[in-house]
């Protein structure tokens, strides 16, 4: 969390003013420029002009895009935590639809992490540092409105953006460090809820007295933030219509959150708000990735550019791509490629790239490994539609479920007229939900959504994931002719050290890092069970 860095870097981490040399995402925290010495910095100067208020909000997004990795003695390295790349890569490596060609993510892939594993520590610490940034900017914007520096309308936009980011960050923490909404255990621990800015060491004692809320209370806070954000945000922010949160982004995130809460009716209610609006499915499923800065399907993404990204050790294209310059560490797995639910002539098969040297396929959604400038997709309209489809199916409205499922699937089919799903294709609700879940795996491969579904479905009544799935060992499949549409997925491909782990095992959720256990006695008494 922020406790150790706070003393050294109050102007950067705690004040969260992020006064950059340019009003764009810069090269993460190490390039934050203080326009005044820290001993002369004040809330007045930080939010004293319209331009500085805007830059402070850009700083909130910067905290979401690229916190610092590992090194507690200085700023460390950029790896895209929590949302610039890391949430996507960790979400895939915790699942089974992508494999691993090297040891780089093996702690995550093999579930051999502990209290000091760098990936887990970075996700926790950068998330809470980002939350403090959002809280600090929110408070600063309130002061700027009160002082007449900016209008109430502009202030509401800025505060809505901070609330959206806070909700997004808390939900990501919940899927990694807490049990699902409908699963009992682990003392029902959710997250410690921090809503006040900490900008002085004297405030740490109060902050450290805050313990973990319940799972329900944490979700209630997330929904409160999103409802308030929806009321404050405009339909579009011209500065970056995809990289800045809009009213639609708050609504779309609510469909995800309600799905995790198993509140089917509210998923449908929220999804309907976006019908007929500015978000639509692009005709080509590749468009949100090749035109990541400007398309009608991406609701919210985290911008990366050639100067500011998760680096060669963390960016999505660096890790996944088999194009020139890519490290090709996270390829597509036969568990997904061979699925009977994924037709051989589906257009989305053009978003995996074959490499003959190892007879393997690699995710090709991020096609710039030499510059690593792709946006990180966080919310797409395709997800809203599939959230609605699943919720409708579980609530008993199979007609609506089939309509929304086909809306996503048909745009990728070679011949929708003959290949589209019909009601007669599904014997019961379970079969329909299974098709929707597989459609999610196909549609969102390489976008980090897989762990979210594994997590929320741990104890599902229809199709439980049951826990961390068994994983295929890359070398067991390399040059084996394993990739066959509709083909077998063989038991001998799976690694002995990567067997199924039930959700009752402590490894299903990550531990609170040792740093915070040592620094914070309240959290030390609330460690996740078994750790």
PDB file of N, CA and C in Angstrom, residues 216-277:
ATOM      1  N   UNK A 216     -20.010  -7.992   0.904  1.00  0.00           N
ATOM      2  CA  UNK A 216     -21.198  -7.216   0.524  1.00  0.00           C
ATOM      3  C   UNK A 216     -20.956  -5.724   0.670  1.00  0.00           C
ATOM      4  N   UNK A 217     -20.349  -5.313   1.760  1.00  0.00           N
ATOM      5  CA  UNK A 217     -20.117  -3.886   1.959  1.00  0.00           C
ATOM      6  C   UNK A 217     -19.175  -3.318   0.900  1.00  0.00           C
ATOM      7  N   UNK A 218     -18.206  -4.111   0.492  1.00  0.00           N
ATOM      8  CA  UNK A 218     -17.302  -3.647  -0.554  1.00  0.00           C
ATOM      9  C   UNK A 218     -18.044  -3.487  -1.873  1.00  0.00           C
ATOM     10  N   UNK A 219     -18.887  -4.452  -2.213  1.00  0.00           N
ATOM     11  CA  UNK A 219     -19.675  -4.321  -3.435  1.00  0.00           C
ATOM     12  C   UNK A 219     -20.655  -3.158  -3.335  1.00  0.00           C
ATOM     13  N   UNK A 220     -21.206  -2.941  -2.157  1.00  0.00           N
ATOM     14  CA  UNK A 220     -22.101  -1.789  -1.982  1.00  0.00           C
ATOM     15  C   UNK A 220     -21.353  -0.481  -2.245  1.00  0.00           C
ATOM     16  N   UNK A 221     -20.099  -0.392  -1.794  1.00  0.00           N
ATOM     17  CA  UNK A 221     -19.303   0.808  -2.038  1.00  0.00           C
ATOM     18  C   UNK A 221     -19.011   0.969  -3.528  1.00  0.00           C
ATOM     19  N   UNK A 222     -18.686  -0.135  -4.181  1.00  0.00           N
ATOM     20  CA  UNK A 222     -18.423  -0.096  -5.621  1.00  0.00           C
ATOM     21  C   UNK A 222     -19.647   0.420  -6.372  1.00  0.00           C
ATOM     22  N   UNK A 223     -20.822  -0.097  -6.024  1.00  0.00           N
ATOM     23  CA  UNK A 223     -22.042   0.328  -6.701  1.00  0.00           C
ATOM     24  C   UNK A 223     -22.388   1.774  -6.379  1.00  0.00           C
ATOM     25  N   UNK A 224     -22.153   2.187  -5.139  1.00  0.00           N
ATOM     26  CA  UNK A 224     -22.392   3.582  -4.781  1.00  0.00           C
ATOM     27  C   UNK A 224     -21.523   4.510  -5.618  1.00  0.00           C
ATOM     28  N   UNK A 225     -20.243   4.144  -5.756  1.00  0.00           N
ATOM     29  CA  UNK A 225     -19.347   4.955  -6.585  1.00  0.00           C
ATOM     30  C   UNK A 225     -19.820   5.000  -8.031  1.00  0.00           C
ATOM     31  N   UNK A 226     -20.270   3.870  -8.559  1.00  0.00           N
ATOM     32  CA  UNK A 226     -20.687   3.827  -9.958  1.00  0.00           C
ATOM     33  C   UNK A 226     -21.999   4.571 -10.183  1.00  0.00           C
ATOM     34  N   UNK A 227     -22.924   4.466  -9.247  1.00  0.00           N
ATOM     35  CA  UNK A 227     -24.173   5.217  -9.379  1.00  0.00           C
ATOM     36  C   UNK A 227     -23.912   6.716  -9.342  1.00  0.00           C
ATOM     37  N   UNK A 228     -23.045   7.142  -8.440  1.00  0.00           N
ATOM     38  CA  UNK A 228     -22.698   8.557  -8.383  1.00  0.00           C
ATOM     39  C   UNK A 228     -21.941   8.994  -9.637  1.00  0.00           C
ATOM     40  N   UNK A 229     -21.036   8.125 -10.105  1.00  0.00           N
ATOM     41  CA  UNK A 229     -20.297   8.449 -11.321  1.00  0.00           C
ATOM     42  C   UNK A 229     -21.240   8.597 -12.506  1.00  0.00           C
ATOM     43  N   UNK A 230     -22.199   7.703 -12.609  1.00  0.00           N
ATOM     44  CA  UNK A 230     -23.168   7.779 -13.708  1.00  0.00           C
ATOM     45  C   UNK A 230     -23.899   9.121 -13.702  1.00  0.00           C
ATOM     46  N   UNK A 231     -24.260   9.609 -12.510  1.00  0.00           N
ATOM     47  CA  UNK A 231     -24.995  10.869 -12.415  1.00  0.00           C
ATOM     48  C   UNK A 231     -24.116  12.085 -12.711  1.00  0.00           C
ATOM     49  N   UNK A 232     -22.799  11.944 -12.573  1.00  0.00           N
ATOM     50  CA  UNK A 232     -21.878  13.068 -12.728  1.00  0.00           C
ATOM     51  C   UNK A 232     -21.225  13.146 -14.106  1.00  0.00           C
ATOM     52  N   UNK A 233     -21.031  12.004 -14.729  1.00  0.00           N
ATOM     53  CA  UNK A 233     -20.239  11.955 -15.955  1.00  0.00           C
ATOM     54  C   UNK A 233     -21.050  12.373 -17.182  1.00  0.00           C
ATOM     55  N   UNK A 234     -20.396  12.968 -18.165  1.00  0.00           N
ATOM     56  CA  UNK A 234     -21.062  13.270 -19.435  1.00  0.00           C
ATOM     57  C   UNK A 234     -21.116  12.036 -20.327  1.00  0.00           C
ATOM     58  N   UNK A 235     -21.837  12.147 -21.411  1.00  0.00           N
ATOM     59  CA  UNK A 235     -21.926  11.028 -22.356  1.00  0.00           C
ATOM     60  C   UNK A 235     -20.593  10.762 -23.040  1.00  0.00           C
ATOM     61  N   UNK A 236     -19.791  11.794 -23.184  1.00  0.00           N
ATOM     62  CA  UNK A 236     -18.495  11.640 -23.852  1.00  0.00           C
ATOM     63  C   UNK A 236     -17.564  12.745 -23.366  1.00  0.00           C
ATOM     64  N   UNK A 237     -16.291  12.431 -23.244  1.00  0.00           N
ATOM     65  CA  UNK A 237     -15.269  13.423 -22.925  1.00  0.00           C
ATOM     66  C   UNK A 237     -14.408  13.580 -24.168  1.00  0.00           C
ATOM     67  N   UNK A 238     -14.478  14.744 -24.760  1.00  0.00           N
ATOM     68  CA  UNK A 238     -13.849  14.952 -26.063  1.00  0.00           C
ATOM     69  C   UNK A 238     -12.334  14.761 -26.035  1.00  0.00           C
ATOM     70  N   UNK A 239     -11.706  14.998 -24.882  1.00  0.00           N
ATOM     71  CA  UNK A 239     -10.245  14.869 -24.800  1.00  0.00           C
ATOM     72  C   UNK A 239      -9.786  13.463 -25.155  1.00  0.00           C
ATOM     73  N   UNK A 240     -10.588  12.466 -24.840  1.00  0.00           N
ATOM     74  CA  UNK A 240     -10.303  11.070 -25.201  1.00  0.00           C
ATOM     75  C   UNK A 240     -11.566  10.269 -24.942  1.00  0.00           C
ATOM     76  N   UNK A 241     -12.333  10.007 -25.983  1.00  0.00           N
ATOM     77  CA  UNK A 241     -13.644   9.391 -25.805  1.00  0.00           C
ATOM     78  C   UNK A 241     -13.572   7.942 -25.365  1.00  0.00           C
ATOM     79  N   UNK A 242     -12.409   7.304 -25.509  1.00  0.00           N
ATOM     80  CA  UNK A 242     -12.239   5.920 -25.070  1.00  0.00           C
ATOM     81  C   UNK A 242     -11.385   5.842 -23.816  1.00  0.00           C
ATOM     82  N   UNK A 243     -10.378   6.686 -23.712  1.00  0.00           N
ATOM     83  CA  UNK A 243      -9.456   6.631 -22.585  1.00  0.00           C
ATOM     84  C   UNK A 243      -9.884   7.427 -21.385  1.00  0.00           C
ATOM     85  N   UNK A 244     -11.032   8.112 -21.449  1.00  0.00           N
ATOM     86  CA  UNK A 244     -11.598   8.810 -20.296  1.00  0.00           C
ATOM     87  C   UNK A 244     -12.977   8.229 -20.040  1.00  0.00           C
ATOM     88  N   UNK A 245     -13.329   8.099 -18.785  1.00  0.00           N
ATOM     89  CA  UNK A 245     -14.590   7.470 -18.401  1.00  0.00           C
ATOM     90  C   UNK A 245     -15.777   8.348 -18.787  1.00  0.00           C
ATOM     91  N   UNK A 246     -16.832   7.714 -19.248  1.00  0.00           N
ATOM     92  CA  UNK A 246     -18.075   8.383 -19.616  1.00  0.00           C
ATOM     93  C   UNK A 246     -19.210   7.801 -18.785  1.00  0.00           C
ATOM     94  N   UNK A 247     -20.377   8.383 -18.940  1.00  0.00           N
ATOM     95  CA  UNK A 247     -21.561   7.844 -18.280  1.00  0.00           C
ATOM     96  C   UNK A 247     -21.759   6.377 -18.679  1.00  0.00           C
ATOM     97  N   UNK A 248     -21.556   6.092 -19.951  1.00  0.00           N
ATOM     98  CA  UNK A 248     -21.712   4.727 -20.431  1.00  0.00           C
ATOM     99  C   UNK A 248     -20.731   3.768 -19.793  1.00  0.00           C
ATOM    100  N   UNK A 249     -19.524   4.244 -19.480  1.00  0.00           N
ATOM    101  CA  UNK A 249     -18.529   3.384 -18.827  1.00  0.00           C
ATOM    102  C   UNK A 249     -18.996   2.977 -17.441  1.00  0.00           C
ATOM    103  N   UNK A 250     -19.582   3.911 -16.703  1.00  0.00           N
ATOM    104  CA  UNK A 250     -20.103   3.584 -15.368  1.00  0.00           C
ATOM    105  C   UNK A 250     -21.225   2.555 -15.468  1.00  0.00           C
ATOM    106  N   UNK A 251     -22.092   2.719 -16.451  1.00  0.00           N
ATOM    107  CA  UNK A 251     -23.201   1.774 -16.640  1.00  0.00           C
ATOM    108  C   UNK A 251     -22.661   0.404 -17.037  1.00  0.00           C
ATOM    109  N   UNK A 252     -21.725   0.378 -17.973  1.00  0.00           N
ATOM    110  CA  UNK A 252     -21.167  -0.897 -18.436  1.00  0.00           C
ATOM    111  C   UNK A 252     -20.485  -1.636 -17.300  1.00  0.00           C
ATOM    112  N   UNK A 253     -19.741  -0.921 -16.477  1.00  0.00           N
ATOM    113  CA  UNK A 253     -19.077  -1.574 -15.351  1.00  0.00           C
ATOM    114  C   UNK A 253     -20.098  -2.111 -14.360  1.00  0.00           C
ATOM    115  N   UNK A 254     -21.228  -1.431 -14.229  1.00  0.00           N
ATOM    116  CA  UNK A 254     -22.278  -1.958 -13.346  1.00  0.00           C
ATOM    117  C   UNK A 254     -22.817  -3.291 -13.845  1.00  0.00           C
ATOM    118  N   UNK A 255     -22.907  -3.474 -15.167  1.00  0.00           N
ATOM    119  CA  UNK A 255     -23.381  -4.776 -15.654  1.00  0.00           C
ATOM    120  C   UNK A 255     -22.409  -5.881 -15.241  1.00  0.00           C
ATOM    121  N   UNK A 256     -21.121  -5.584 -15.231  1.00  0.00           N
ATOM    122  CA  UNK A 256     -20.124  -6.565 -14.787  1.00  0.00           C
ATOM    123  C   UNK A 256     -20.251  -6.840 -13.289  1.00  0.00           C
ATOM    124  N   UNK A 257     -20.368  -5.780 -12.526  1.00  0.00           N
ATOM    125  CA  UNK A 257     -20.432  -5.917 -11.070  1.00  0.00           C
ATOM    126  C   UNK A 257     -21.690  -6.684 -10.659  1.00  0.00           C
ATOM    127  N   UNK A 258     -22.821  -6.331 -11.243  1.00  0.00           N
ATOM    128  CA  UNK A 258     -24.062  -7.048 -10.912  1.00  0.00           C
ATOM    129  C   UNK A 258     -23.987  -8.513 -11.336  1.00  0.00           C
ATOM    130  N   UNK A 259     -23.290  -8.801 -12.424  1.00  0.00           N
ATOM    131  CA  UNK A 259     -23.121 -10.195 -12.827  1.00  0.00           C
ATOM    132  C   UNK A 259     -22.361 -10.962 -11.746  1.00  0.00           C
ATOM    133  N   UNK A 260     -21.329 -10.355 -11.188  1.00  0.00           N
ATOM    134  CA  UNK A 260     -20.575 -11.001 -10.111  1.00  0.00           C
ATOM    135  C   UNK A 260     -21.417 -11.147  -8.852  1.00  0.00           C
ATOM    136  N   UNK A 261     -22.359 -10.251  -8.655  1.00  0.00           N
ATOM    137  CA  UNK A 261     -23.253 -10.330  -7.504  1.00  0.00           C
ATOM    138  C   UNK A 261     -24.425 -11.272  -7.755  1.00  0.00           C
ATOM    139  N   UNK A 262     -24.538 -11.781  -8.974  1.00  0.00           N
ATOM    140  CA  UNK A 262     -25.620 -12.675  -9.365  1.00  0.00           C
ATOM    141  C   UNK A 262     -26.987 -11.986  -9.271  1.00  0.00           C
ATOM    142  N   UNK A 263     -26.990 -10.711  -9.508  1.00  0.00           N
ATOM    143  CA  UNK A 263     -28.211  -9.912  -9.529  1.00  0.00           C
ATOM    144  C   UNK A 263     -28.630  -9.772 -10.981  1.00  0.00           C
ATOM    145  N   UNK A 264     -29.289 -10.817 -11.484  1.00  0.00           N
ATOM    146  CA  UNK A 264     -29.562 -10.908 -12.913  1.00  0.00           C
ATOM    147  C   UNK A 264     -30.436  -9.775 -13.418  1.00  0.00           C
ATOM    148  N   UNK A 265     -31.451  -9.417 -12.660  1.00  0.00           N
ATOM    149  CA  UNK A 265     -32.375  -8.391 -13.127  1.00  0.00           C
ATOM    150  C   UNK A 265     -31.679  -7.044 -13.309  1.00  0.00           C
ATOM    151  N   UNK A 266     -30.786  -6.711 -12.394  1.00  0.00           N
ATOM    152  CA  UNK A 266     -30.102  -5.429 -12.517  1.00  0.00           C
ATOM    153  C   UNK A 266     -29.069  -5.427 -13.645  1.00  0.00           C
ATOM    154  N   UNK A 267     -28.510  -6.569 -13.965  1.00  0.00           N
ATOM    155  CA  UNK A 267     -27.633  -6.636 -15.143  1.00  0.00           C
ATOM    156  C   UNK A 267     -28.413  -6.208 -16.377  1.00  0.00           C
ATOM    157  N   UNK A 268     -29.591  -6.793 -16.542  1.00  0.00           N
ATOM    158  CA  UNK A 268     -30.416  -6.483 -17.711  1.00  0.00           C
ATOM    159  C   UNK A 268     -30.855  -5.024 -17.694  1.00  0.00           C
ATOM    160  N   UNK A 269     -31.255  -4.537 -16.520  1.00  0.00           N
ATOM    161  CA  UNK A 269     -31.707  -3.142 -16.404  1.00  0.00           C
ATOM    162  C   UNK A 269     -30.612  -2.174 -16.834  1.00  0.00           C
ATOM    163  N   UNK A 270     -29.395  -2.405 -16.362  1.00  0.00           N
ATOM    164  CA  UNK A 270     -28.295  -1.506 -16.709  1.00  0.00           C
ATOM    165  C   UNK A 270     -27.934  -1.626 -18.188  1.00  0.00           C
ATOM    166  N   UNK A 271     -27.908  -2.838 -18.704  1.00  0.00           N
ATOM    167  CA  UNK A 271     -27.553  -3.030 -20.116  1.00  0.00           C
ATOM    168  C   UNK A 271     -28.528  -2.304 -21.030  1.00  0.00           C
ATOM    169  N   UNK A 272     -29.799  -2.301 -20.675  1.00  0.00           N
ATOM    170  CA  UNK A 272     -30.805  -1.662 -21.516  1.00  0.00           C
ATOM    171  C   UNK A 272     -30.575  -0.164 -21.629  1.00  0.00           C
ATOM    172  N   UNK A 273     -29.915   0.434 -20.617  1.00  0.00           N
ATOM    173  CA  UNK A 273     -29.634   1.870 -20.683  1.00  0.00           C
ATOM    174  C   UNK A 273     -28.730   2.226 -21.862  1.00  0.00           C
ATOM    175  N   UNK A 274     -27.936   1.280 -22.318  1.00  0.00           N
ATOM    176  CA  UNK A 274     -26.981   1.561 -23.396  1.00  0.00           C
ATOM    177  C   UNK A 274     -27.527   1.244 -24.776  1.00  0.00           C
ATOM    178  N   UNK A 275     -28.716   0.658 -24.847  1.00  0.00           N
ATOM    179  CA  UNK A 275     -29.302   0.335 -26.156  1.00  0.00           C
ATOM    180  C   UNK A 275     -29.627   1.614 -26.917  1.00  0.00           C
ATOM    181  N   UNK A 276     -29.272   1.633 -28.188  1.00  0.00           N
ATOM    182  CA  UNK A 276     -29.560   2.784 -29.020  1.00  0.00           C
ATOM    183  C   UNK A 276     -28.670   3.979 -28.765  1.00  0.00           C
ATOM    184  N   UNK A 277     -27.625   3.798 -27.957  1.00  0.00           N
ATOM    185  CA  UNK A 277     -26.708   4.880 -27.655  1.00  0.00           C
ATOM    186  C   UNK A 277     -25.513   4.902 -28.579  1.00  0.00           C
TER     187      UNK A 277
END
